[in-house]
Coordinates of C-alpha atoms in Angstrom, one line a residue:
M1453 CA -10.4 26.2 -17.6
A1454 CA -13.4 25.3 -19.7
I1455 CA -14.9 21.9 -19.8
R1456 CA -16.6 20.3 -22.9
T1457 CA -18.0 16.9 -22.9
S1458 CA -18.8 14.4 -25.6
H1459 CA -19.9 10.8 -25.5
Q1460 CA -16.3 9.6 -25.5
F1461 CA -14.0 12.5 -23.9
I1462 CA -13.9 15.4 -21.8
R1463 CA -11.8 18.1 -23.3
L1464 CA -9.8 20.3 -21.0
L1465 CA -8.7 23.7 -22.5
P1466 CA -6.4 25.3 -21.7
I1467 CA -4.1 23.4 -19.2
P1468 CA -1.6 25.7 -17.4
K1469 CA 2.1 24.4 -17.7
T1470 CA 2.4 24.7 -14.0
F1471 CA -0.3 22.0 -13.6
R1472 CA 2.3 19.4 -15.1
P1473 CA 3.9 17.2 -12.5
L1474 CA 7.7 17.2 -12.8
W1475 CA 7.8 13.6 -13.9
C1476 CA 5.7 14.1 -16.9
S1477 CA 7.2 15.7 -20.1
R1478 CA 5.3 18.6 -21.8
T1479 CA 4.4 16.5 -24.8
Q1480 CA 3.1 13.6 -22.6
W1481 CA 1.1 16.2 -20.4
K1482 CA -0.4 17.7 -23.5
K1483 CA -1.6 14.5 -24.8
S1484 CA -2.8 13.0 -21.7
S1485 CA -4.7 16.2 -20.4
V1486 CA -6.2 17.6 -23.5
F1487 CA -8.0 14.2 -24.4
L1488 CA -8.5 12.6 -21.0
P1489 CA -10.8 9.5 -21.1
I1490 CA -14.1 10.1 -19.6
N1491 CA -13.9 7.1 -17.5
S1492 CA -11.3 8.5 -15.1
H1493 CA -14.1 10.9 -13.9
R1494 CA -17.0 10.2 -11.8
H1495 CA -20.1 9.2 -13.8
A1496 CA -23.1 6.9 -13.7
T1497 CA -23.2 3.9 -15.9
T1498 CA -24.5 0.3 -15.8
D1499 CA -22.1 -2.5 -17.1
T1500 CA -24.1 -5.3 -18.3
T1501 CA -20.8 -7.4 -18.5
T1502 CA -20.6 -7.7 -14.8
T1503 CA -22.9 -9.1 -12.2
T1504 CA -22.6 -6.0 -10.1
T1505 CA -24.4 -2.6 -10.9
T1506 CA -21.6 0.1 -11.3
T1507 CA -23.7 3.0 -11.0
D1508 CA -21.7 6.2 -9.9
L1509 CA -18.5 4.2 -9.6
R1510 CA -15.2 5.7 -10.7
R1511 CA -12.9 3.9 -13.2
T1512 CA -9.3 3.9 -13.6
P1513 CA -7.6 4.5 -16.9
L1514 CA -7.5 0.7 -17.3
Y1515 CA -11.2 0.0 -16.9
D1516 CA -11.8 -1.1 -20.7
F1517 CA -8.3 -2.9 -20.7
H1518 CA -9.8 -5.2 -17.8
I1519 CA -12.9 -5.7 -19.6
K1520 CA -11.0 -6.9 -22.7
H1521 CA -8.8 -9.2 -20.7
G1522 CA -11.6 -11.0 -19.0
A1523 CA -11.5 -9.4 -15.6
K1524 CA -14.5 -9.8 -13.1
M1525 CA -15.1 -6.4 -12.0
V1526 CA -16.6 -5.4 -8.4
P1527 CA -17.1 -2.3 -6.5
F1528 CA -14.2 -1.5 -4.3
A1529 CA -13.3 1.9 -2.4
G1530 CA -15.7 3.7 -4.8
Y1531 CA -14.2 2.2 -8.1
S1532 CA -15.1 -0.6 -10.3
M1533 CA -12.1 -3.0 -10.0
P1534 CA -10.9 -6.3 -11.2
V1535 CA -11.2 -9.0 -8.5
Q1536 CA -9.6 -11.7 -10.8
Y1537 CA -9.2 -12.5 -14.4
A1538 CA -10.4 -15.6 -16.5
D1539 CA -7.1 -17.3 -16.9
L1540 CA -6.2 -17.9 -13.3
S1541 CA -8.1 -18.6 -10.0
V1542 CA -7.3 -16.2 -7.2
G1543 CA -5.1 -19.0 -5.4
D1544 CA -3.4 -19.6 -8.7
S1545 CA -2.8 -15.9 -9.3
H1546 CA -1.5 -15.6 -5.6
R1547 CA 1.1 -18.4 -6.4
W1548 CA 2.0 -17.0 -9.8
T1549 CA 3.0 -13.7 -8.2
R1550 CA 5.3 -15.6 -5.7
E1551 CA 6.8 -17.6 -8.5
K1552 CA 6.9 -15.3 -11.6
A1553 CA 5.4 -11.8 -11.6
S1554 CA 2.0 -10.2 -11.8
L1555 CA 0.6 -6.7 -12.9
F1556 CA -1.8 -5.1 -10.8
D1557 CA -3.9 -2.0 -11.4
V1558 CA -3.9 0.3 -8.4
G1559 CA -5.0 3.5 -10.0
H1560 CA -7.6 3.8 -7.5
M1561 CA -5.1 5.0 -4.9
V1562 CA -5.1 8.6 -4.5
Q1563 CA -1.7 10.3 -5.5
H1564 CA -0.7 13.8 -4.2
R1565 CA 1.9 16.3 -4.7
L1566 CA 3.1 18.7 -2.0
S1567 CA 5.5 21.6 -2.9
G1568 CA 6.7 24.8 -1.7
P1569 CA 8.9 26.2 1.1
G1570 CA 6.2 25.0 3.8
A1571 CA 5.7 21.5 2.5
L1572 CA 8.2 19.8 4.7
G1573 CA 7.1 21.7 7.8
L1574 CA 3.5 20.7 7.1
L1575 CA 4.3 17.1 6.7
L1576 CA 6.5 17.0 10.0
R1577 CA 3.2 18.4 11.6
L1578 CA 1.1 15.6 10.1
T1579 CA 3.4 12.6 10.5
P1580 CA 5.9 11.2 13.0
S1581 CA 8.5 10.3 10.4
S1582 CA 12.0 11.5 10.1
L1583 CA 11.4 13.5 6.7
T1584 CA 14.1 16.0 7.4
T1585 CA 16.7 13.5 6.7
L1586 CA 14.8 11.9 4.0
K1587 CA 16.9 11.8 0.8
P1588 CA 15.5 12.9 -2.6
H1589 CA 13.9 9.8 -4.3
H1590 CA 13.8 8.0 -1.2
S1591 CA 10.4 7.0 0.6
T1592 CA 9.1 6.1 3.8
L1593 CA 5.8 4.6 5.1
S1594 CA 4.0 6.9 7.6
C1595 CA 0.7 7.6 9.0
L1596 CA -1.3 10.8 8.9
L1597 CA -2.3 11.5 12.5
H1598 CA -5.4 13.1 14.4
P1599 CA -4.7 15.7 16.9
G1600 CA -4.9 15.1 20.5
T1601 CA -5.5 11.2 20.2
G1602 CA -2.7 10.3 17.9
G1603 CA -5.2 8.1 15.9
I1604 CA -4.4 6.9 12.3
V1605 CA -6.2 9.2 9.8
D1606 CA -4.7 7.2 7.0
D1607 CA -1.3 5.4 6.4
T1608 CA 0.6 6.7 3.3
I1609 CA 3.9 6.5 1.5
V1610 CA 5.7 9.6 1.5
T1611 CA 8.4 10.1 -1.4
R1612 CA 10.6 13.1 -1.4
L1613 CA 11.4 14.3 -4.9
G1614 CA 13.1 17.3 -4.0
P1615 CA 14.0 19.7 -1.3
E1616 CA 10.5 21.2 -1.3
L1617 CA 8.7 18.6 -3.3
F1618 CA 7.0 15.6 -1.8
Y1619 CA 4.8 12.7 -3.6
L1620 CA 2.3 10.8 -1.2
V1621 CA 0.0 8.0 -1.9
T1622 CA -3.2 7.5 0.3
N1623 CA -6.0 5.2 0.3
A1624 CA -9.0 5.3 -2.1
S1625 CA -11.4 4.4 0.6
N1626 CA -10.4 7.5 2.5
R1627 CA -10.4 10.0 -0.3
A1628 CA -13.2 12.4 1.2
K1629 CA -11.8 12.0 4.7
D1630 CA -8.2 12.8 3.8
S1631 CA -9.2 15.6 1.6
A1632 CA -11.1 17.5 4.4
Y1633 CA -8.4 16.5 6.8
L1634 CA -5.6 18.0 4.6
T1635 CA -7.6 21.1 3.8
T1636 CA -8.1 21.8 7.5
Q1637 CA -4.5 21.1 8.5
L1638 CA -3.1 23.1 5.5
E1639 CA -5.2 26.0 6.6
A1640 CA -4.1 25.7 10.4
Y1641 CA -0.6 25.4 9.4
T1642 CA -0.2 28.2 6.9
H1643 CA -2.8 30.5 8.7
A1644 CA -4.1 31.4 5.2
R1645 CA -7.3 30.5 3.5
P1646 CA -6.7 27.7 0.9
S1647 CA -7.5 28.7 -2.7
T1648 CA -8.5 25.9 -4.9
R1649 CA -8.3 25.8 -8.8
G1650 CA -9.1 22.5 -10.4
H1651 CA -7.2 19.8 -8.5
R1652 CA -4.6 22.3 -7.2
T1653 CA -5.0 23.9 -3.7
T1654 CA -2.6 26.8 -2.5
S1655 CA -2.5 28.1 0.9
G1656 CA 0.5 30.4 2.0
S1657 CA 3.9 28.8 1.2
V1658 CA 2.3 25.2 0.4
E1659 CA 0.8 23.9 -2.8
W1660 CA -1.3 20.7 -2.8
E1661 CA -2.0 19.0 -6.2
L1662 CA -4.3 16.0 -6.6
L1663 CA -3.1 13.9 -9.4
D1664 CA -6.7 12.9 -10.2
G1665 CA -7.2 10.3 -12.9
W1666 CA -3.5 9.3 -13.1
G1667 CA -2.5 5.6 -13.6
L1668 CA -0.6 3.6 -11.1
L1669 CA 0.7 0.2 -11.9
A1670 CA 2.1 -2.4 -9.6
L1671 CA 4.6 -4.9 -11.1
Q1672 CA 5.3 -7.4 -8.5
G1673 CA 7.1 -10.8 -8.2
P1674 CA 10.7 -12.3 -8.6
L1675 CA 10.7 -11.6 -12.4
A1676 CA 9.6 -8.1 -12.0
G1677 CA 13.1 -6.5 -12.5
S1678 CA 14.0 -8.9 -15.6
I1679 CA 10.5 -7.7 -17.2
L1680 CA 10.8 -3.9 -16.5
A1681 CA 14.5 -3.6 -17.4
P1682 CA 14.3 -3.9 -21.3
L1683 CA 11.8 -1.3 -21.4
I1684 CA 14.1 1.5 -20.0
T1685 CA 15.5 3.7 -22.5
D1686 CA 17.7 5.9 -19.9
A1687 CA 21.4 5.5 -21.1
D1688 CA 23.7 4.1 -18.1
F1689 CA 20.9 3.4 -15.8
D1690 CA 21.0 0.0 -14.0
L1691 CA 17.9 -1.1 -12.6
Q1692 CA 19.8 -3.3 -10.0
T1693 CA 21.0 -0.2 -8.5
L1694 CA 17.5 1.0 -7.6
Y1695 CA 16.7 -0.5 -4.2
F1696 CA 13.5 -1.1 -2.2
G1697 CA 12.2 2.2 -1.1
Q1698 CA 13.9 4.3 -3.8
S1699 CA 12.4 5.8 -7.0
R1700 CA 13.6 7.3 -10.2
L1701 CA 11.9 9.1 -13.1
L1702 CA 12.6 6.7 -16.1
T1703 CA 11.7 6.8 -19.7
L1704 CA 10.1 3.6 -20.8
R1705 CA 9.1 2.0 -24.3
A1706 CA 5.4 2.2 -24.4
P1707 CA 4.2 3.3 -27.9
L1708 CA 0.8 4.7 -28.2
P1709 CA -1.6 3.3 -31.0
G1710 CA -1.6 4.7 -34.4
P1711 CA 1.0 6.5 -36.8
N1712 CA 3.2 9.3 -35.7
T1713 CA 2.4 9.0 -31.9
A1714 CA 4.8 9.0 -29.0
Q1715 CA 7.0 5.9 -28.6
T1716 CA 8.1 6.3 -25.0
V1717 CA 6.6 7.4 -21.6
T1718 CA 8.1 9.1 -18.5
A1719 CA 7.1 7.3 -15.3
L1720 CA 8.0 7.7 -11.6
V1721 CA 9.3 4.2 -10.8
S1722 CA 9.2 3.3 -7.1
R1723 CA 10.7 -0.1 -6.2
A1724 CA 8.0 -1.0 -3.7
G1725 CA 4.8 -3.0 -3.4
Y1726 CA 2.0 -4.7 -1.3
T1727 CA 3.0 -8.4 -1.6
G1728 CA 6.4 -9.2 0.1
E1729 CA 8.0 -9.7 -3.1
D1730 CA 10.3 -7.5 -5.1
G1731 CA 8.5 -5.2 -7.4
F1732 CA 7.8 -1.6 -8.7
E1733 CA 5.0 0.8 -8.8
L1734 CA 4.8 3.1 -11.9
S1735 CA 3.0 6.4 -11.6
V1736 CA 2.1 7.6 -15.2
A1737 CA -0.1 10.1 -17.0
P1738 CA -3.7 8.8 -17.8
A1739 CA -3.4 8.3 -21.6
F1740 CA -0.1 6.4 -21.2
T1741 CA -1.5 4.0 -18.6
E1742 CA -2.8 1.3 -21.0
P1743 CA 0.1 1.6 -23.6
L1744 CA 2.5 1.0 -20.5
A1745 CA 0.4 -1.9 -19.3
S1746 CA 0.4 -3.4 -22.7
A1747 CA 4.0 -2.9 -23.2
L1748 CA 4.8 -4.9 -19.9
L1749 CA 2.7 -7.7 -20.8
G1750 CA 4.0 -7.7 -24.4
A1751 CA 7.7 -7.8 -23.4
A1752 CA 7.2 -10.3 -20.7
G1753 CA 4.9 -12.8 -22.5
P1754 CA 2.2 -14.8 -20.7
E1755 CA 4.8 -17.4 -19.4
K1756 CA 6.3 -14.8 -17.1
L1757 CA 3.8 -12.2 -16.4
R1758 CA 0.0 -12.2 -15.8
L1759 CA -2.7 -9.8 -14.7
A1760 CA -4.0 -10.1 -11.2
G1761 CA -6.8 -8.5 -9.2
L1762 CA -7.9 -7.6 -5.7
G1763 CA -8.4 -11.2 -4.6
A1764 CA -4.7 -12.2 -5.0
R1765 CA -3.4 -8.8 -3.6
D1766 CA -5.2 -9.3 -0.4
S1767 CA -4.0 -12.7 0.5
L1768 CA -0.5 -11.9 -0.7
R1769 CA -0.4 -8.7 1.7
L1770 CA -2.0 -10.8 4.7
E1771 CA 1.0 -13.3 4.1
A1772 CA 3.4 -10.4 4.3
G1773 CA 1.9 -9.0 7.3
M1774 CA 0.8 -5.9 5.9
C1775 CA -2.1 -3.7 7.1
L1776 CA -5.4 -2.8 5.4
Y1777 CA -7.0 0.5 6.5
G1778 CA -10.5 0.4 7.6
H1779 CA -9.8 -3.1 9.1
D1780 CA -6.4 -3.5 10.7
L1781 CA -6.0 0.4 11.1
D1782 CA -8.5 3.0 11.9
D1783 CA -9.1 6.4 13.5
G1784 CA -9.0 5.2 17.0
T1785 CA -5.9 3.2 16.5
T1786 CA -2.4 4.7 17.3
P1787 CA 0.8 3.6 15.3
V1788 CA 2.1 2.0 18.6
E1789 CA -1.1 -0.1 19.1
A1790 CA -0.7 -1.1 15.5
G1791 CA 2.8 -2.3 15.8
L1792 CA 4.1 0.6 13.8
G1793 CA 5.8 2.4 16.4
W1794 CA 9.0 2.3 14.1
V1795 CA 7.4 5.0 12.0
V1796 CA 8.2 7.4 14.6
G1797 CA 11.7 8.5 13.8
R1798 CA 14.3 8.6 16.4
D1799 CA 14.7 12.4 16.0
R1800 CA 11.0 12.9 16.5
R1801 CA 11.0 11.2 20.0
T1802 CA 11.9 14.1 22.2
D1803 CA 9.4 16.8 21.4
P1804 CA 5.9 16.3 22.6
N1805 CA 4.6 18.9 20.6
G1806 CA 6.5 18.0 17.5
F1807 CA 3.6 16.3 15.6
L1808 CA -0.2 15.9 16.0
G1809 CA -0.8 13.5 18.8
A1810 CA 2.8 13.3 19.9
D1811 CA 1.9 13.3 23.7
V1812 CA 0.0 10.3 23.4
I1813 CA 2.3 8.2 21.1
L1814 CA 5.4 9.2 22.7
S1815 CA 3.9 8.2 26.0
Q1816 CA 3.0 4.9 24.6
L1817 CA 6.4 4.4 23.2
G1818 CA 8.0 5.3 26.6
D1819 CA 5.7 3.1 28.9
A1820 CA 4.4 -0.2 27.4
G1821 CA 2.0 -0.3 30.3
Q1822 CA 0.0 2.5 28.5
V1823 CA -0.8 0.3 25.5
E1824 CA -3.8 -1.8 26.3
R1825 CA -4.0 -3.9 23.0
K1826 CA -1.5 -4.8 20.5
R1827 CA -1.8 -6.0 16.8
V1828 CA -0.3 -9.4 16.4
G1829 CA -0.4 -12.5 14.0
F1830 CA -2.1 -15.9 14.4
V1831 CA -1.8 -19.3 13.1
L1832 CA -4.8 -21.5 13.6
E1833 CA -3.6 -25.1 14.8
E1834 CA -6.2 -27.2 12.9
E1835 CA -5.2 -27.4 9.3
R1836 CA -8.9 -27.9 8.4
G1837 CA -11.8 -25.7 9.1
G1838 CA -13.1 -22.2 8.2
A1839 CA -10.7 -19.2 8.2
A1840 CA -10.9 -16.8 11.1
R1841 CA -12.6 -13.8 9.4
E1842 CA -12.7 -10.0 10.3
G1843 CA -14.7 -9.8 13.4
A1844 CA -14.0 -13.1 14.9
V1845 CA -13.8 -13.1 18.6
V1846 CA -10.6 -14.0 20.2
V1847 CA -10.7 -15.7 23.6
A1848 CA -8.3 -16.9 26.4
V1849 CA -8.3 -20.8 26.7
G1850 CA -7.0 -23.0 29.3
E1851 CA -6.1 -26.6 29.2
E1852 CA -9.7 -27.7 28.8
E1853 CA -11.6 -27.0 25.6
G1854 CA -14.1 -24.1 25.4
G1855 CA -14.1 -20.2 25.0
K1856 CA -13.1 -18.2 28.0
E1857 CA -12.7 -14.4 28.5
T1858 CA -12.9 -12.4 25.3
I1859 CA -9.4 -10.8 24.9
G1860 CA -9.5 -9.4 21.4
K1861 CA -10.8 -9.6 17.8
I1862 CA -9.6 -10.6 14.3
T1863 CA -9.2 -7.7 11.7
S1864 CA -8.0 -9.6 8.7
G1865 CA -7.8 -13.5 8.1
S1866 CA -7.8 -16.1 5.1
P1867 CA -6.1 -19.3 4.0
A1868 CA -2.5 -18.7 3.0
P1869 CA -1.9 -20.3 -0.6
S1870 CA 1.9 -20.0 0.2
L1871 CA 1.5 -22.0 3.2
D1872 CA -0.4 -25.1 2.1
N1873 CA -3.6 -23.1 2.7
R1874 CA -3.0 -22.8 6.4
N1875 CA -5.4 -20.4 8.0
I1876 CA -3.7 -17.3 9.2
A1877 CA -5.0 -14.1 10.5
M1878 CA -4.0 -10.8 12.2
G1879 CA -5.9 -8.8 14.8
Y1880 CA -5.7 -7.1 18.1
V1881 CA -5.4 -8.6 21.6
R1882 CA -4.8 -7.3 25.1
R1883 CA -1.2 -6.7 26.1
A1884 CA -1.1 -9.6 28.5
W1885 CA -1.8 -12.1 25.3
A1886 CA 0.4 -10.5 22.8
K1887 CA 3.4 -12.4 23.4
V1888 CA 4.7 -14.6 20.7
G1889 CA 3.8 -18.3 21.3
T1890 CA 0.9 -17.5 23.5
K1891 CA -2.3 -20.1 23.1
V1892 CA -5.4 -18.4 22.5
G1893 CA -9.0 -19.6 20.9
I1894 CA -10.6 -18.0 18.0
V1895 CA -14.5 -18.5 17.5
V1896 CA -15.0 -19.5 14.0
R1897 CA -18.6 -20.4 13.1
G1898 CA -19.6 -20.9 16.6
K1899 CA -16.8 -23.2 17.5
T1900 CA -13.6 -22.2 19.5
R1901 CA -10.5 -23.0 17.4
R1902 CA -7.0 -23.1 19.0
A1903 CA -4.5 -20.8 17.5
T1904 CA -1.0 -19.5 18.3
V1905 CA 0.2 -15.9 18.5
V1906 CA 3.1 -15.5 15.8
R1907 CA 5.5 -13.1 14.7
M1908 CA 4.8 -11.5 11.3
P1909 CA 5.2 -11.6 8.2
F1910 CA 4.1 -15.1 7.8
V1911 CA 6.4 -15.7 4.8
T1912 CA 9.9 -14.7 4.1
T1913 CA 9.9 -11.4 2.2
R1914 CA 12.1 -10.8 -0.8
Y1915 CA 12.8 -7.1 -1.3
H1916 CA 15.6 -5.9 -3.4
K1917 CA 17.6 -4.2 -0.6
A1918 CA 20.8 -2.2 -0.6
P1919 CA 23.8 -4.7 0.2
A1920 CA 24.3 -3.4 3.5
A1921 CA 20.6 -3.7 4.5
A1922 CA 20.4 -7.1 2.9
A1923 CA 23.3 -8.1 4.9
A1924 CA 21.8 -7.0 8.1
A1925 CA 18.5 -8.7 7.4
A1926 CA 20.5 -12.0 6.7
G1927 CA 22.4 -11.8 9.9
K1928 CA 19.1 -11.0 11.8
E1929 CA 17.5 -14.2 10.2
E1930 CA 20.5 -16.4 10.9
T1931 CA 20.5 -15.6 14.7
G1932 CA 16.7 -15.5 15.1
T1933 CA 15.0 -12.2 16.0
T1934 CA 13.7 -13.9 19.4
G1935 CA 17.3 -14.9 20.2
K1936 CA 16.7 -18.5 19.9
G1937 CA 19.0 -19.1 17.0
K1938 CA 18.6 -21.2 13.8
K1939 CA 15.9 -23.3 15.3
M1940 CA 13.5 -20.5 15.1
K1941 CA 14.5 -19.6 11.5
K1942 CA 13.1 -22.9 10.1
K1943 CA 9.8 -22.4 12.0
S1944 CA 9.3 -19.0 10.8
E1945 CA 9.9 -20.0 7.0
K1946 CA 7.1 -22.5 7.3
A1947 CA 4.4 -20.7 9.2
G1948 CA 5.6 -17.3 10.6
V1949 CA 5.8 -19.0 14.2
E1950 CA 8.4 -17.1 16.4
G1951 CA 11.4 -16.5 14.5
G1952 CA 10.0 -13.8 11.9
A1953 CA 11.4 -13.5 8.5
E1954 CA 13.0 -10.0 7.6
G1955 CA 10.9 -7.6 9.4
P1956 CA 7.7 -6.5 10.9
A1957 CA 4.4 -6.4 9.3
G1958 CA 2.8 -3.2 9.0
T1959 CA 0.8 -1.5 6.3
R1960 CA 2.5 -2.3 3.0
A1961 CA 6.0 -3.2 2.8
G1962 CA 9.2 -1.4 2.5
A1963 CA 12.7 -1.5 3.3
G1964 CA 15.7 0.4 2.2
A1965 CA 19.3 0.8 3.4
E1966 CA 18.5 4.1 5.2
V1967 CA 14.9 4.4 4.9
P1968 CA 12.2 2.2 6.4
G1969 CA 10.0 0.9 3.6
V1970 CA 7.8 2.1 1.0
G1971 CA 5.4 0.5 -1.1
G1972 CA 1.9 1.8 -1.4
A1973 CA -0.6 2.7 1.2
S1974 CA -2.8 0.1 2.8
E1975 CA -6.4 0.4 1.8
G1976 CA -9.7 -0.8 2.2
Q1977 CA -13.3 0.1 2.8
D1978 CA -16.1 -1.0 4.9
G1979 CA -18.5 -3.3 3.3
E1980 CA -16.7 -5.0 0.4
S1981 CA -19.1 -6.7 -2.1
K1982 CA -20.3 -10.1 -2.0
D1983 CA -18.1 -10.9 -5.0
V1984 CA -15.0 -9.9 -3.4
A1985 CA -15.7 -12.1 -0.5
E1986 CA -16.7 -15.1 -2.7
H1987 CA -13.5 -14.8 -4.8
G1988 CA -10.8 -13.6 -2.5
G1989 CA -12.0 -14.4 0.9
D1990 CA -11.2 -11.4 2.9
V1991 CA -10.6 -9.1 0.1
R1992 CA -10.3 -5.7 1.4
G1993 CA -7.8 -4.1 -0.9
P1994 CA -4.6 -4.1 -2.3
D1995 CA -2.7 -1.4 -1.6
S1996 CA -2.6 1.4 0.7
A1997 CA 0.3 2.1 3.2
R1998 CA 1.6 -0.1 1.0
G1999 CA 6.0 -3.8 6.0
D2000 CA 9.3 -4.8 6.4
F2001 CA 11.0 -1.8 8.2
G2002 CA 11.5 -3.1 11.6
E2003 CA 12.2 -6.5 12.8
G2004 CA 8.9 -8.2 12.9
T2005 CA 5.8 -7.6 14.9
G2006 CA 6.0 -9.0 18.4
G2007 CA 4.3 -9.1 21.6
E2008 CA 4.7 -8.0 25.2
G2009 CA 8.2 -7.8 26.3
E2010 CA 9.6 -7.0 22.8
G2011 CA 9.8 -3.3 22.8
A2012 CA 7.1 -0.8 23.3
D2013 CA 6.5 0.0 19.7
G2014 CA 5.6 -3.7 19.1
A2015 CA 8.1 -4.0 16.3
G2016 CA 9.8 -7.3 17.5
S2017 CA 12.9 -6.3 19.2
G2018 CA 12.4 -2.8 18.7
G2019 CA 12.6 -2.2 15.0
L2020 CA 12.3 1.3 13.9
E2021 CA 10.7 1.5 10.4
H2022 CA 8.6 -0.1 7.9
R2023 CA 7.9 0.1 4.3
L2024 CA 9.7 2.7 1.9
P2025 CA 12.9 4.3 2.7
V2026 CA 12.9 7.3 4.8

């Protein structure tokens, strides 16, 4: 493969047919790979239209599109990404998503394709999920695990596209770490030295392909289905039959500019998201990303659909109780400590050698006493005052005012636009203080502010679930997940206190009749830019293991996996 550069394009010649992902037609692959916009590759540039130097930042296929639509660009996870647009403030964009629909660029997320006779076996080694029974075009939220400790390398959405074909989405901030991890584990599993050609690595019976430069769009909000449906050209396909945690290869109307060009694009459409709303994620070849984004905006009109950035995405995911890697999840935290014990499939809970770190994780699931800290949600009692941001100390408090013993710390926090800007947060506390309803103190700007441990998500999620799953969720809400009846339901709808909405809070959100949830992987990085903090508060990223699979995150006495009353799964369907 020879690479020739000019001031506008990188030309790739020739491209073997076998590099083409299954959901991309030969015509689309030819168009998108022969002329691949240079901005999808790493290069150095300084953009004078932003307040931030973007030297050595990667760009998604929509970079120029963002500039044209008045985006404020900031560094995020190694990319130049939009934090907000000129037409709406971050708070207004958040509320627009809850009421109508927003389009997010999540093309910085890393898309992978694992195939071959050994693909399933490798994923069973690296993750604790029930992948053997995962049906084609169903997804699940999962975690890549460290050997020995069971710590989370990254959270990920795993989608099964065929018997020996899987599609994964991981976090942009973990690109280098995940690549080294997968290379090492691939060699250890296949006992063969990996051979790499371009973005494709082969080792024994497994082939791992990185879909570098591909676009990924997130269409989120209650109007998302009515916006996408008119663009679908597939005969006899009813979008209403695509439930959360499921995916399909669909042909969409998205004409390229110019005469005699393609009028449609094939995209992998997953009903998933990172906002707590109904929505879709669309994986598409680089050259078709902007035409598809333009087609969606044009079909809906500004009265239904607006562009949204990292600022709104972060507050939306926090209200939905979803984790962000590098903040709410890290290498030293196990799924059980993170309240994600439900990602461990029931069929995976009997073999201490079944997956990496299984001995530690299964011991924690079997004995809550081995879990020293738990991830929980907080609502600050005072309606006014600064938000409890990442790093704020959580202390035990008595009847008298004042800080006491340090019992934990905040990992994410901000005002919640959907809850009249009440200050909410999530973080880790010692197990004895993790029970829903416990009163604690959070040190904000040197002052100890009272807060209550609550069940997440903080708002009622609105995923488009299969009828059986939707009925089960409705019944759960009616009786109250804490067993206290309808009284708890009203409380949870207002501020997430005790009766939880439809499920747990994990990284991303998902749900499905049979599979736990899918939606995107969490994501984040250390040290976000000042611009992000100014415009989105605790803006650490949209996406990443892209939670609504269990029954709410809970505290002590509610199940060793910390998923409310013992909920099993979270995010996409498994």
